[in-house]
XYZ file of C-alpha atoms in Angstrom:
768
model
C -26.614 -46.785 -41.101
C -23.311 -48.179 -39.875
C -21.131 -45.739 -37.988
C -17.611 -45.148 -39.198
C -15.023 -45.748 -36.518
C -12.237 -43.223 -36.052
C -9.275 -44.135 -38.186
C -5.590 -43.843 -37.508
C -3.529 -41.415 -39.644
C -2.100 -44.327 -41.615
C -5.467 -45.872 -42.422
C -5.874 -43.601 -45.450
C -7.870 -46.077 -47.568
C -10.924 -45.861 -45.316
C -10.856 -42.081 -44.925
C -13.201 -39.986 -47.108
C -11.515 -37.397 -49.306
C -12.865 -34.456 -47.287
C -11.238 -35.881 -44.120
C -7.974 -37.106 -45.629
C -6.185 -33.782 -45.207
C -7.114 -33.535 -41.515
C -4.888 -34.569 -38.629
C -5.834 -37.486 -36.379
C -7.798 -35.540 -33.716
C -9.678 -33.613 -36.390
C -10.636 -36.858 -38.144
C -11.708 -38.293 -34.809
C -14.102 -35.356 -34.391
C -15.418 -35.832 -37.928
C -15.910 -39.599 -37.891
C -17.319 -39.984 -34.358
C -20.839 -39.195 -35.426
C -23.095 -40.696 -32.739
C -23.607 -39.251 -29.286
C -22.406 -35.988 -27.768
C -18.984 -34.702 -28.861
C -16.973 -31.897 -27.271
C -14.325 -30.536 -29.626
C -11.882 -28.440 -27.588
C -10.207 -26.392 -30.316
C -7.307 -24.161 -29.362
C -6.503 -20.998 -31.297
C -5.458 -21.695 -34.887
C -6.004 -25.459 -34.694
C -8.371 -25.804 -37.659
C -11.730 -26.049 -35.922
C -13.619 -24.736 -38.955
C -12.025 -27.359 -41.189
C -13.054 -30.106 -38.757
C -16.576 -28.764 -38.235
C -17.328 -28.370 -41.956
C -15.857 -31.783 -42.727
C -18.107 -33.271 -40.054
C -21.165 -31.635 -41.584
C -20.143 -32.850 -45.050
C -19.584 -36.355 -43.660
C -23.093 -36.513 -42.171
C -24.591 -35.649 -45.550
C -22.217 -37.706 -47.714
C -22.764 -40.881 -45.689
C -26.543 -40.278 -45.676
C -26.758 -40.268 -41.928
C -29.040 -37.268 -42.364
C -30.572 -35.131 -45.057
C -29.299 -31.534 -45.042
C -32.665 -30.430 -43.630
C -32.117 -32.738 -40.617
C -28.912 -30.971 -39.530
C -28.902 -27.881 -37.349
C -25.603 -26.020 -37.573
C -25.312 -22.860 -35.478
C -22.671 -20.135 -35.717
C -22.231 -16.742 -34.080
C -21.554 -14.604 -37.142
C -22.889 -14.441 -40.658
C -19.301 -14.468 -41.901
C -18.697 -17.835 -40.225
C -21.950 -19.195 -41.657
C -20.987 -18.094 -45.177
C -17.553 -19.676 -44.849
C -19.052 -22.959 -43.700
C -21.537 -22.986 -46.569
C -18.755 -22.435 -49.080
C -16.550 -25.139 -47.617
C -19.331 -27.716 -47.390
C -20.349 -26.942 -50.968
C -16.751 -27.528 -52.000
C -16.626 -30.868 -50.181
C -19.896 -32.160 -51.608
C -20.094 -30.342 -54.916
C -23.605 -29.073 -54.129
C -25.293 -25.701 -53.895
C -24.371 -24.138 -50.545
C -27.984 -23.012 -50.043
C -29.027 -26.650 -49.763
C -28.410 -26.653 -46.005
C -31.461 -24.745 -44.734
C -30.669 -24.772 -41.005
C -27.096 -23.450 -41.148
C -26.839 -19.927 -39.754
C -26.477 -17.746 -36.703
C -28.519 -18.254 -33.542
C -30.615 -15.217 -34.347
C -31.187 -15.947 -38.039
C -32.313 -19.515 -37.276
C -34.643 -18.364 -34.497
C -36.017 -15.621 -36.751
C -36.815 -18.305 -39.313
C -38.521 -20.459 -36.690
C -40.431 -17.517 -35.254
C -41.827 -16.570 -38.671
C -43.557 -19.966 -38.615
C -44.868 -19.769 -35.047
C -45.218 -16.045 -34.319
C -48.865 -16.352 -33.349
C -47.867 -18.459 -30.339
C -46.315 -15.372 -28.735
C -48.926 -12.882 -29.924
C -47.132 -11.715 -33.077
C -47.859 -12.011 -36.779
C -45.506 -13.638 -39.253
C -44.422 -10.334 -40.822
C -43.168 -8.895 -37.539
C -40.469 -6.217 -37.601
C -37.054 -6.711 -35.992
C -36.156 -3.338 -34.484
C -32.573 -2.178 -34.103
C -30.838 -0.491 -31.182
C -31.718 3.014 -32.312
C -35.431 2.212 -32.455
C -35.227 0.370 -29.149
C -33.736 3.393 -27.394
C -36.378 5.748 -28.798
C -39.134 3.396 -27.724
C -37.749 3.043 -24.201
C -37.281 6.794 -23.909
C -40.970 7.302 -24.721
C -41.920 4.864 -21.987
C -39.690 6.470 -19.369
C -41.026 9.935 -20.171
C -44.660 8.737 -20.212
C -44.126 7.118 -16.809
C -42.978 10.432 -15.343
C -39.424 9.306 -14.599
C -36.362 11.513 -15.105
C -34.905 10.375 -18.427
C -31.519 11.843 -17.510
C -31.298 9.873 -14.304
C -32.867 6.683 -15.653
C -31.570 6.612 -19.197
C -32.968 4.561 -22.101
C -29.545 3.042 -22.706
C -29.362 1.859 -19.099
C -32.801 0.260 -19.369
C -31.973 -1.282 -22.747
C -28.852 -2.885 -21.306
C -30.809 -4.254 -18.367
C -33.558 -5.714 -20.566
C -30.964 -7.217 -22.905
C -29.188 -8.911 -19.995
C -32.486 -10.345 -18.754
C -33.316 -11.698 -22.184
C -29.839 -13.187 -22.584
C -30.493 -15.067 -19.366
C -33.852 -16.339 -20.633
C -35.868 -14.247 -18.158
C -39.377 -12.952 -18.881
C -40.853 -10.030 -16.894
C -42.591 -12.483 -14.567
C -39.224 -14.098 -13.783
C -37.634 -10.906 -12.413
C -37.183 -11.179 -8.665
C -37.264 -8.361 -6.140
C -33.522 -7.826 -6.204
C -33.398 -7.585 -9.989
C -36.437 -5.316 -9.964
C -34.592 -2.712 -7.896
C -32.004 -2.260 -10.657
C -34.008 0.468 -12.407
C -36.137 3.445 -11.337
C -36.344 2.471 -7.666
C -38.040 -0.855 -8.151
C -39.787 -0.343 -11.510
C -37.497 -2.536 -13.599
C -40.003 -5.367 -14.024
C -42.789 -2.879 -14.806
C -40.798 -1.172 -17.568
C -39.743 -4.534 -18.996
C -43.380 -5.635 -19.191
C -44.488 -2.305 -20.694
C -41.733 -2.601 -23.294
C -42.767 -6.130 -24.241
C -46.423 -5.077 -24.473
C -45.496 -2.155 -26.704
C -43.421 -4.382 -28.980
C -46.340 -6.756 -29.334
C -48.669 -3.853 -30.215
C -46.180 -2.793 -32.898
C -45.937 -6.369 -34.180
C -42.218 -6.134 -33.498
C -39.439 -7.698 -31.504
C -35.820 -6.904 -30.738
C -32.825 -9.210 -31.189
C -33.137 -10.636 -27.702
C -36.744 -11.615 -28.380
C -35.778 -13.859 -31.290
C -34.132 -16.314 -28.899
C -36.394 -15.689 -25.904
C -39.639 -16.135 -27.851
C -38.473 -19.456 -29.281
C -37.323 -20.650 -25.851
C -40.743 -19.737 -24.428
C -42.496 -21.531 -27.292
C -40.472 -24.689 -26.752
C -41.076 -24.586 -23.010
C -44.847 -24.177 -23.320
C -45.585 -26.177 -26.493
C -43.940 -29.520 -25.906
C -45.543 -31.023 -28.993
C -43.826 -28.441 -31.185
C -40.544 -28.985 -29.344
C -40.851 -32.707 -29.998
C -41.275 -32.026 -33.730
C -38.042 -30.022 -33.857
C -36.212 -32.564 -31.703
C -37.129 -35.286 -34.184
C -36.328 -33.066 -37.169
C -32.736 -32.346 -36.105
C -30.929 -35.676 -36.056
C -27.599 -33.869 -35.631
C -26.717 -30.544 -34.040
C -23.410 -28.732 -34.583
C -22.464 -25.601 -32.643
C -19.497 -23.320 -33.309
C -17.858 -21.108 -30.638
C -19.751 -22.821 -27.830
C -17.723 -20.960 -25.212
C -19.528 -17.761 -26.277
C -23.076 -19.021 -25.656
C -25.222 -17.178 -23.164
C -27.902 -18.691 -20.936
C -30.823 -18.424 -23.384
C -28.762 -19.949 -26.210
C -27.582 -22.718 -23.927
C -31.142 -23.535 -22.764
C -32.476 -23.467 -26.342
C -29.758 -25.853 -27.559
C -30.125 -28.193 -24.606
C -33.857 -28.556 -25.248
C -33.344 -29.338 -28.929
C -30.636 -31.933 -28.231
C -32.594 -34.069 -25.761
C -33.987 -36.537 -28.291
C -31.104 -37.809 -30.431
C -28.339 -36.322 -28.239
C -26.138 -36.154 -31.335
C -24.767 -32.728 -30.486
C -21.226 -31.683 -31.353
C -20.004 -28.422 -29.872
C -16.768 -26.735 -30.832
C -15.071 -24.173 -28.646
C -12.185 -23.071 -26.499
C -12.772 -22.009 -22.916
C -9.438 -20.157 -23.101
C -11.031 -17.792 -25.635
C -14.223 -16.978 -23.736
C -14.062 -13.165 -23.632
C -17.650 -11.969 -23.944
C -19.150 -12.153 -20.458
C -20.082 -8.474 -20.787
C -22.662 -9.475 -23.383
C -23.914 -12.511 -21.490
C -21.543 -15.305 -22.563
C -20.988 -17.912 -19.851
C -17.768 -19.912 -19.952
C -19.435 -22.366 -17.557
C -21.536 -23.686 -20.465
C -18.567 -25.351 -22.126
C -16.965 -26.344 -18.816
C -20.053 -28.350 -17.812
C -20.797 -29.939 -21.203
C -19.708 -33.372 -19.984
C -22.151 -33.107 -17.061
C -24.990 -31.990 -19.315
C -24.285 -34.855 -21.728
C -22.794 -37.800 -19.800
C -20.492 -39.994 -21.824
C -19.527 -37.189 -24.190
C -16.555 -37.932 -26.420
C -13.892 -35.237 -25.891
C -11.492 -34.355 -28.713
C -8.621 -31.918 -28.153
C -7.330 -29.983 -31.153
C -3.921 -28.741 -30.072
C -1.832 -28.683 -33.249
C -1.609 -25.050 -34.289
C -1.296 -24.043 -37.941
C -0.955 -20.298 -37.401
C 1.831 -19.241 -35.068
C 5.499 -19.911 -34.327
C 6.600 -22.085 -31.382
C 7.788 -18.977 -29.527
C 4.386 -17.273 -29.764
C 2.551 -20.440 -28.748
C 4.913 -21.006 -25.821
C 4.314 -17.488 -24.506
C 0.526 -17.748 -24.884
C 0.301 -21.227 -23.355
C 2.433 -20.218 -20.389
C 0.263 -17.176 -19.761
C -3.088 -18.976 -19.853
C -1.937 -21.671 -17.413
C -2.359 -19.086 -14.659
C -6.135 -19.519 -15.038
C -7.688 -22.191 -12.867
C -11.131 -22.654 -14.498
C -10.216 -24.238 -17.816
C -9.785 -27.497 -19.728
C -6.119 -28.400 -19.872
C -4.596 -28.241 -23.358
C -1.266 -27.159 -24.803
C -0.818 -25.700 -28.264
C 2.068 -26.984 -30.391
C 3.234 -26.705 -33.970
C 5.420 -28.614 -36.380
C 6.948 -25.322 -37.522
C 10.419 -24.404 -36.296
C 12.168 -21.212 -35.313
C 10.614 -17.771 -35.173
C 11.284 -14.656 -33.161
C 10.642 -14.533 -29.469
C 7.827 -12.338 -28.239
C 9.271 -8.886 -27.639
C 8.276 -6.894 -24.556
C 9.164 -3.210 -24.848
C 8.911 -0.593 -22.101
C 8.514 3.068 -23.107
C 8.179 6.328 -21.213
C 4.656 7.353 -22.245
C 1.882 6.797 -24.760
C 3.263 9.229 -27.409
C 6.582 7.358 -27.312
C 4.661 4.092 -27.613
C 3.026 5.392 -30.799
C 6.359 6.643 -32.153
C 8.026 3.313 -31.471
C 5.244 1.351 -33.148
C 5.382 3.725 -36.132
C 9.125 3.160 -36.485
C 8.682 -0.604 -36.294
C 5.983 -0.512 -38.984
C 8.180 1.589 -41.271
C 10.999 -0.916 -40.782
C 8.705 -3.851 -41.586
C 7.412 -2.061 -44.672
C 10.971 -1.405 -45.827
C 11.673 -5.116 -45.474
C 8.764 -5.896 -47.787
C 5.917 -6.502 -45.344
C 2.428 -5.480 -46.430
C 0.584 -3.003 -44.234
C -2.389 -5.348 -44.464
C -0.348 -7.910 -42.511
C 0.110 -5.538 -39.546
C -2.310 -4.885 -36.694
C -2.330 -2.950 -33.434
C -4.518 -4.333 -30.662
C -5.752 -2.061 -27.878
C -7.705 -2.920 -24.756
C -9.865 0.214 -24.882
C -10.997 2.493 -27.693
C -9.441 5.647 -26.236
C -5.962 4.216 -26.841
C -6.258 4.623 -30.605
C -5.910 8.425 -30.695
C -2.138 8.491 -30.240
C -1.642 6.065 -33.119
C -4.007 7.971 -35.380
C -2.157 11.228 -34.752
C 1.228 9.631 -35.286
C 0.288 7.742 -38.430
C -1.186 10.880 -39.986
C 2.091 12.685 -39.292
C 4.309 10.030 -40.876
C 1.950 9.005 -43.667
C 1.010 5.442 -42.688
C -2.380 4.353 -44.004
C -4.568 2.892 -41.272
C -8.131 1.930 -40.520
C -10.003 1.865 -37.243
C -12.224 -1.154 -36.816
C -15.286 -0.399 -34.731
C -16.471 2.964 -36.124
C -19.827 3.593 -37.699
C -20.945 0.666 -39.791
C -22.666 1.029 -43.109
C -26.196 0.319 -41.928
C -25.777 2.612 -38.927
C -25.291 5.786 -41.004
C -28.097 8.315 -40.745
C -29.011 8.393 -44.433
C -29.100 4.584 -44.586
C -31.347 4.431 -41.519
C -33.689 6.976 -43.139
C -33.928 4.957 -46.353
C -34.541 1.748 -44.440
C -37.277 3.424 -42.399
C -39.161 4.281 -45.605
C -38.828 0.708 -46.803
C -39.949 -0.694 -43.457
C -43.204 1.267 -43.639
C -43.811 0.041 -47.177
C -43.350 -3.521 -45.920
C -45.070 -3.089 -42.545
C -47.382 -0.054 -42.092
C -47.655 -0.749 -38.356
C -44.023 0.213 -37.875
C -44.514 3.348 -35.758
C -40.807 3.689 -35.033
C -39.929 3.896 -38.707
C -42.822 6.301 -39.380
C -41.717 8.575 -36.553
C -38.221 8.725 -38.021
C -39.208 9.867 -41.511
C -42.589 11.611 -41.257
C -40.646 14.895 -41.461
C -37.471 13.697 -43.150
C -36.807 15.437 -45.454
C -38.354 18.500 -43.827
C -42.035 18.834 -44.662
C -43.088 21.433 -42.118
C -44.489 18.769 -39.773
C -43.276 19.716 -36.324
C -43.385 18.227 -32.859
C -46.982 19.371 -32.268
C -48.169 17.465 -35.315
C -46.390 14.346 -34.124
C -47.869 14.782 -30.658
C -51.356 14.985 -32.195
C -50.725 11.787 -34.134
C -49.439 10.001 -31.034
C -52.433 11.100 -28.986
C -54.917 9.904 -31.559
C -53.023 6.645 -32.179
C -53.047 5.832 -28.451
C -56.714 6.730 -27.985
C -57.872 4.632 -30.918
C -55.313 1.834 -30.664
C -54.046 2.229 -34.202
C -50.640 2.717 -35.855
C -49.268 6.215 -36.440
C -49.715 5.897 -40.199
C -53.397 5.111 -39.734
C -53.813 7.873 -37.157
C -52.158 10.428 -39.417
C -54.526 9.494 -42.245
C -57.568 10.021 -40.042
C -56.250 13.357 -38.818
C -55.639 14.450 -42.395
C -59.349 13.863 -43.032
C -60.369 16.309 -40.302
C -59.848 19.862 -39.173
C -57.691 18.814 -36.229
C -54.545 19.782 -38.152
C -53.771 22.947 -40.079
C -54.645 22.617 -43.743
C -51.012 22.644 -44.841
C -50.062 19.853 -42.467
C -53.126 17.798 -43.429
C -52.340 18.153 -47.133
C -48.703 17.218 -46.561
C -49.622 14.089 -44.629
C -52.227 13.178 -47.215
C -49.621 13.447 -49.968
C -47.181 11.290 -48.026
C -49.824 8.618 -47.485
C -50.631 8.579 -51.208
C -46.932 8.047 -51.889
C -46.853 5.071 -49.534
C -49.845 3.611 -51.321
C -48.103 3.941 -54.676
C -44.826 2.546 -53.343
C -46.561 -0.422 -51.802
C -48.247 -1.206 -55.086
C -44.949 -0.752 -56.928
C -43.226 -3.174 -54.541
C -45.278 -5.970 -56.033
C -44.007 -5.372 -59.566
C -40.494 -3.906 -59.395
C -37.246 -5.028 -57.766
C -36.312 -3.887 -54.235
C -33.438 -1.796 -55.602
C -35.704 -0.004 -58.091
C -38.225 0.532 -55.313
C -35.587 2.248 -53.196
C -34.606 4.530 -56.063
C -38.281 5.403 -56.582
C -38.785 6.150 -52.887
C -35.687 8.317 -52.639
C -36.760 10.294 -55.702
C -40.455 10.770 -54.951
C -39.989 11.411 -51.222
C -37.738 14.362 -51.942
C -34.740 12.748 -50.255
C -32.567 12.956 -53.375
C -33.498 16.614 -53.823
C -32.591 17.281 -50.192
C -29.106 15.872 -50.738
C -28.702 17.681 -54.059
C -29.537 20.998 -52.376
C -27.170 20.306 -49.494
C -23.905 22.112 -50.165
C -21.952 20.581 -47.314
C -18.925 18.355 -48.105
C -20.726 15.326 -46.644
C -23.712 15.409 -49.006
C -21.945 13.727 -51.931
C -20.797 10.896 -49.679
C -24.304 10.446 -48.316
C -25.701 10.209 -51.830
C -23.062 7.648 -52.744
C -23.941 5.610 -49.660
C -27.548 5.462 -50.799
C -26.437 4.401 -54.267
C -24.425 1.637 -52.658
C -27.489 0.599 -50.661
C -29.473 0.269 -53.882
C -26.689 -1.821 -55.401
C -26.683 -4.076 -52.338
C -30.434 -4.612 -52.672
C -30.030 -5.978 -56.210
C -29.086 -9.346 -54.687
C -32.507 -9.810 -53.069
C -35.746 -10.917 -54.699
C -38.126 -9.389 -52.166
C -38.124 -6.376 -49.908
C -38.857 -8.583 -46.890
C -35.778 -10.709 -47.527
C -33.576 -7.645 -47.698
C -34.976 -6.025 -44.559
C -34.475 -9.226 -42.574
C -30.914 -9.421 -43.877
C -30.244 -5.869 -42.674
C -31.704 -6.627 -39.266
C -29.527 -9.685 -38.765
C -26.287 -8.653 -40.449
C -24.257 -5.871 -38.875
C -20.756 -6.691 -40.046
C -19.333 -4.176 -42.490
C -17.615 -5.591 -45.584
C -14.811 -3.273 -46.635
C -13.681 -2.751 -50.192
C -10.564 -0.672 -49.543
C -7.954 -0.840 -52.298
C -4.979 0.583 -50.414
C -2.958 -1.389 -47.913
C -3.676 -0.287 -44.344
C -2.522 -1.020 -40.844
C -5.470 -2.257 -38.786
C -6.134 -0.758 -35.362
C -8.789 -2.487 -33.275
C -9.714 -3.673 -29.824
C -8.741 -7.191 -28.803
C -12.397 -8.164 -28.704
C -12.807 -7.121 -32.339
C -9.719 -9.153 -33.344
C -11.184 -12.484 -32.251
C -11.029 -14.911 -35.161
C -8.488 -12.838 -37.125
C -4.757 -13.321 -37.662
C -1.852 -11.090 -38.683
C 1.788 -11.715 -39.547
C 2.956 -8.810 -37.409
C 1.137 -7.832 -34.248
C 1.590 -5.012 -31.744
C -0.182 -5.407 -28.387
C -0.085 -2.011 -26.687
C -0.974 -0.600 -23.305
C -0.094 -3.656 -21.201
C -0.155 -1.866 -17.852
C -2.065 -2.407 -14.643
C -5.297 -0.462 -14.838
C -5.322 -0.540 -18.621
C -4.859 -4.264 -19.165
C -6.160 -5.779 -16.989
C -8.670 -2.970 -16.798
C -9.108 -1.086 -13.561
C -12.721 -2.169 -13.408
C -11.730 -5.828 -13.549
C -9.195 -5.250 -10.781
C -11.549 -3.296 -8.522
C -14.927 -4.914 -9.086
C -14.803 -8.234 -10.873
C -12.697 -10.381 -8.599
C -10.973 -13.532 -9.806
C -13.551 -14.286 -12.520
C -12.969 -10.950 -14.232
C -9.209 -11.239 -13.969
C -9.344 -14.676 -15.547
C -11.375 -13.271 -18.425
C -8.846 -10.456 -18.847
C -6.120 -13.114 -18.989
C -8.085 -15.006 -21.622
C -8.263 -11.741 -23.542
C -4.470 -11.460 -23.350
C -4.210 -15.039 -24.614
C -6.498 -14.207 -27.537
C -4.374 -11.159 -28.345
C -1.069 -13.039 -28.500
C -2.507 -15.920 -30.538
C -3.607 -13.518 -33.307
C 0.096 -13.271 -34.277
C 1.489 -15.561 -36.951
C 5.159 -14.531 -37.184
C 5.957 -11.673 -34.807
C 4.326 -10.396 -31.635
C 5.425 -7.255 -29.816
C 4.000 -6.190 -26.448
C 4.447 -2.607 -25.262
C 3.861 -0.959 -21.900
C 4.308 2.675 -20.855
C 5.468 4.167 -17.557
C 3.041 7.058 -17.939
C -0.289 7.325 -19.721
C -2.935 9.981 -20.145
C -6.276 8.375 -19.268
C -9.459 10.434 -19.641
C -7.456 13.649 -19.558
C -5.259 12.762 -16.570
C -1.632 11.630 -16.581
C -1.098 8.542 -14.461
C 2.014 6.547 -13.653
C 1.795 2.884 -14.520
C 3.462 -0.414 -13.767
C 3.665 -3.280 -16.268
C 0.705 -5.607 -16.500
C 0.750 -8.715 -14.343
C 0.307 -10.628 -17.600
C 3.838 -9.647 -18.637
C 5.178 -11.167 -15.440
C 3.315 -14.393 -16.258
C 4.932 -14.850 -19.688
C 7.561 -17.641 -19.573
C 11.022 -16.062 -19.767
C 12.323 -18.543 -22.346
C 9.865 -17.250 -24.943
C 10.310 -13.478 -24.549
C 12.900 -10.764 -25.137
C 12.611 -7.664 -22.959
C 13.936 -4.239 -23.825
C 13.302 -0.636 -22.890
C 13.623 2.700 -24.645
C 13.486 4.861 -21.504
C 16.012 5.936 -18.946
C 16.159 3.506 -16.069
C 13.975 1.065 -17.899
C 11.699 -1.720 -16.855
C 14.649 -3.792 -15.701
C 15.528 -1.088 -13.157
C 11.933 -1.080 -11.911
C 12.066 -4.788 -11.321
C 15.450 -4.594 -9.625
C 14.205 -1.945 -7.203
C 11.016 -3.713 -6.184
C 11.038 -5.104 -2.693
C 8.790 -7.957 -1.713
C 6.378 -5.540 -0.090
C 6.371 -3.263 -3.152
C 5.961 -6.030 -5.710
C 3.015 -4.874 -7.869
C 2.170 -8.484 -8.656
C 1.859 -9.523 -5.033
C -1.799 -8.501 -4.952
C -2.695 -11.108 -7.577
C -3.104 -13.688 -4.815
C -4.903 -11.209 -2.576
C -7.785 -10.286 -4.888
C -11.083 -10.510 -3.088
C -11.993 -14.177 -2.654
C -15.636 -13.300 -2.056
C -15.887 -12.255 -5.684
C -14.021 -15.126 -7.141
C -17.077 -17.148 -8.276
C -17.710 -14.350 -9.046
C -60.726 1.100 -36.758
C -66.714 1.898 -38.229
C -64.983 -0.565 -40.469
C -61.614 0.501 -41.850
C -60.514 3.981 -40.969
C -63.946 5.503 -41.436
C -64.512 8.079 -44.140
C -61.859 8.798 -46.767
C -60.992 12.138 -48.294
C -61.177 10.596 -51.744
C -61.396 7.233 -53.410
C -57.594 7.295 -53.425
C -57.618 7.590 -49.663
C -60.120 4.797 -49.365
C -57.689 2.583 -51.242
C -54.843 3.869 -49.115
C -56.668 2.981 -45.931
C -57.017 -0.585 -47.079
C -53.526 -0.880 -48.514
C -51.776 0.729 -45.552
C -53.233 -1.743 -43.101
C -50.995 -4.656 -42.432
C -51.709 -7.557 -44.817
C -53.873 -10.159 -43.186
C -55.094 -7.935 -40.353
C -58.812 -7.331 -40.255
C -60.264 -3.867 -40.579
C -62.158 -4.387 -37.346
C -58.913 -4.617 -35.428
C -58.248 -0.983 -36.302
C -61.843 0.123 -35.771
C -62.228 3.643 -34.396
C -65.392 3.191 -32.345
C -67.722 6.185 -31.998
C -68.417 7.505 -28.508
C -71.786 6.560 -27.102
C -72.088 9.721 -24.984
C -72.184 12.077 -27.991
C -75.225 12.622 -30.164
C -76.378 15.213 -32.675
C -77.279 18.359 -30.806
C -74.825 17.808 -27.968
C -72.722 20.721 -26.777
C -69.014 19.957 -26.668
C -65.723 21.657 -25.830
C -62.633 21.474 -28.082
C -59.222 22.672 -26.888
C -58.541 24.515 -30.138
C -61.955 25.616 -31.437
C -63.804 26.178 -28.165
C -67.526 25.418 -27.578
C -69.815 24.149 -30.307
C -72.867 22.079 -31.199
C -72.684 18.679 -32.914
C -74.561 18.893 -36.226
C -73.558 15.600 -37.855
C -71.863 12.365 -36.893
C -70.197 9.683 -39.020
C -68.524 6.986 -36.949
C -65.936 8.749 -34.802
C -65.985 11.877 -37.004
C -68.085 14.837 -35.845
C -69.263 17.901 -37.709
C -69.524 20.717 -35.172
C -70.664 24.336 -35.506
C -68.384 26.275 -33.173
C -69.393 29.635 -31.746
C -66.223 31.387 -32.869
C -64.780 29.215 -35.661
C -67.801 28.065 -37.647
C -68.282 24.496 -38.893
C -65.337 22.132 -38.380
C -64.867 18.398 -38.781
C -63.107 16.838 -35.758
C -62.543 13.429 -34.206
C -64.691 12.658 -31.166
C -61.742 11.755 -28.919
C -60.635 15.398 -29.033
C -63.791 16.818 -27.459
C -65.614 16.579 -24.145
C -69.352 16.940 -23.561
C -70.279 20.129 -21.679
C -74.072 20.045 -21.736
């Protein structure tokens, strides 16, 4: 196929319709199809329009079939938007681009095809953070470590960072190993990975790490994918972490037709592993890369862009670019000094009421904070004066307790090996199965190497548990059998309704007289409605695992309050940036510990904040602020000092005012003098089956509850060779007795004090 050369803006006749509305740099990025392309896209410069037009161009000109294009995004929302736009350009079904999605969704799709290469099966479970923490807590406790000193959350963060860097347990060096439990970091990481494999599960970090490991060790498979993807497109490249970077670089080595879109000035996620260096070294990784700068902004006024551009120039590690707009006029960025945080909230409230009186919608107004604790003053104030607001960053829909319970039931229906889900709901709603029963199940599961569901079924067919507990577990297992059979004939949403009804969960909520019960029931109804869009239970569960953004359906207008990190990618007509003081923004941690690299990221965060504003941007700073219960005196953020004076208006509502502070500073007292003195050393900086069944129904249950495709022998509970009929044994609960019958690992024993009991051989020891 003949490549299309970039066209000038006036050469409209040769420009495809989907590129005609783009400006010259955007068209350059679209029409330069061969070889590596770096699209440096400033805030509000139309990167999504250029990226989707490029994808449409590759398909429309038949340079590649849709299945030969890999297009990677960071959020499901971005992926959906791209699908819709491409469908609009080409007039085709948006689902016709199979490899367009997030890093994790694409790797999950790949891993389903090659799971056996990392010791998993294709129906593996993707566990969430809650399950991960419970699993790690079990390991820490079992290892005899103090769970309060060495917390599961600390270990989870450490493991996540290692996975984001593409490190396996064997890659952890001595220094890294010391980061947890006095040199047991690598050991716990390996134990965690082994446990996940036994559960046929993985966490989010594994999705990328497993595929990277597969590509590194199976070069033939890597070569297949390299040939398959003739073109690779990557959105938000500045946010890639090490494992994502390595995965992409491997895939791009054949055709080298990789186009990455990003803005190093908006790299603000180092705390979750993002490395701004990835985009800064793209031209070294791919020599001869064509660089396109998108600098024409379609969002903000010249005054806002001038303030943001002037601020970000103080960073040294960046690609040079300057945002501009054809729009004229606009208000200067206002910088307001107030006495304390309550006055800051009052002032913002007054400004919002004024805007509303002038006809502005509350939906067009946002307040950006650096840290979550700053929101309380605004919540209190807005409640007092009757301004509707919403806090972005609270509990999401799928994180609510009742939703997690429902999903746990469904996970066991889909994957009976899911011990974490079983542990969550075996006594939810309450069934009289306490901690001792769970401990018994865990003991037996570990001894026999079987899932908890299988272990509980065996225990129910013995005298190891009280009769009531055994009957309860038996009934629950029969329910799972019926639900699993029903899943093959009814829709996922109907299955959920059946589970909630027959499990007793609906009755539990109906009998709950607390004010929250009605809302919990409605949440479960909403979950069932959401499931109506999915054909299979597996599809829905994978969707839940990968999608954590919460779509809101609020009808009333509301002011949005959120952190700056949460605001990335959004825009508002009227913006209030609050708390711009040293120690708050930049954060004290960045000042004390991070060195120049952290301060530059904080400055990028300030740049992101300002560029969310379309028409008006107001920055506020307080002379006093209550932080974690303590009042502290503050000085304005260094970022205020770095704003070009021609683009800002300063005012104060307090006696003396910010202008007096500045007038009284001597050179030695200048709070900004330490900017140049920050530490330079930190600058870079089971017999077959499960033996005997209680009834024919249980026999069916034993077969049905095993994972599809897994052989019965893999769950075999092997009888002990040191026990024979006539042997004397000791049982912790029933005492001493004589073995009178033996079936696999099940023993019939006549105990001296308790008569004949049926027990499992792993619970006894031979005494003579």
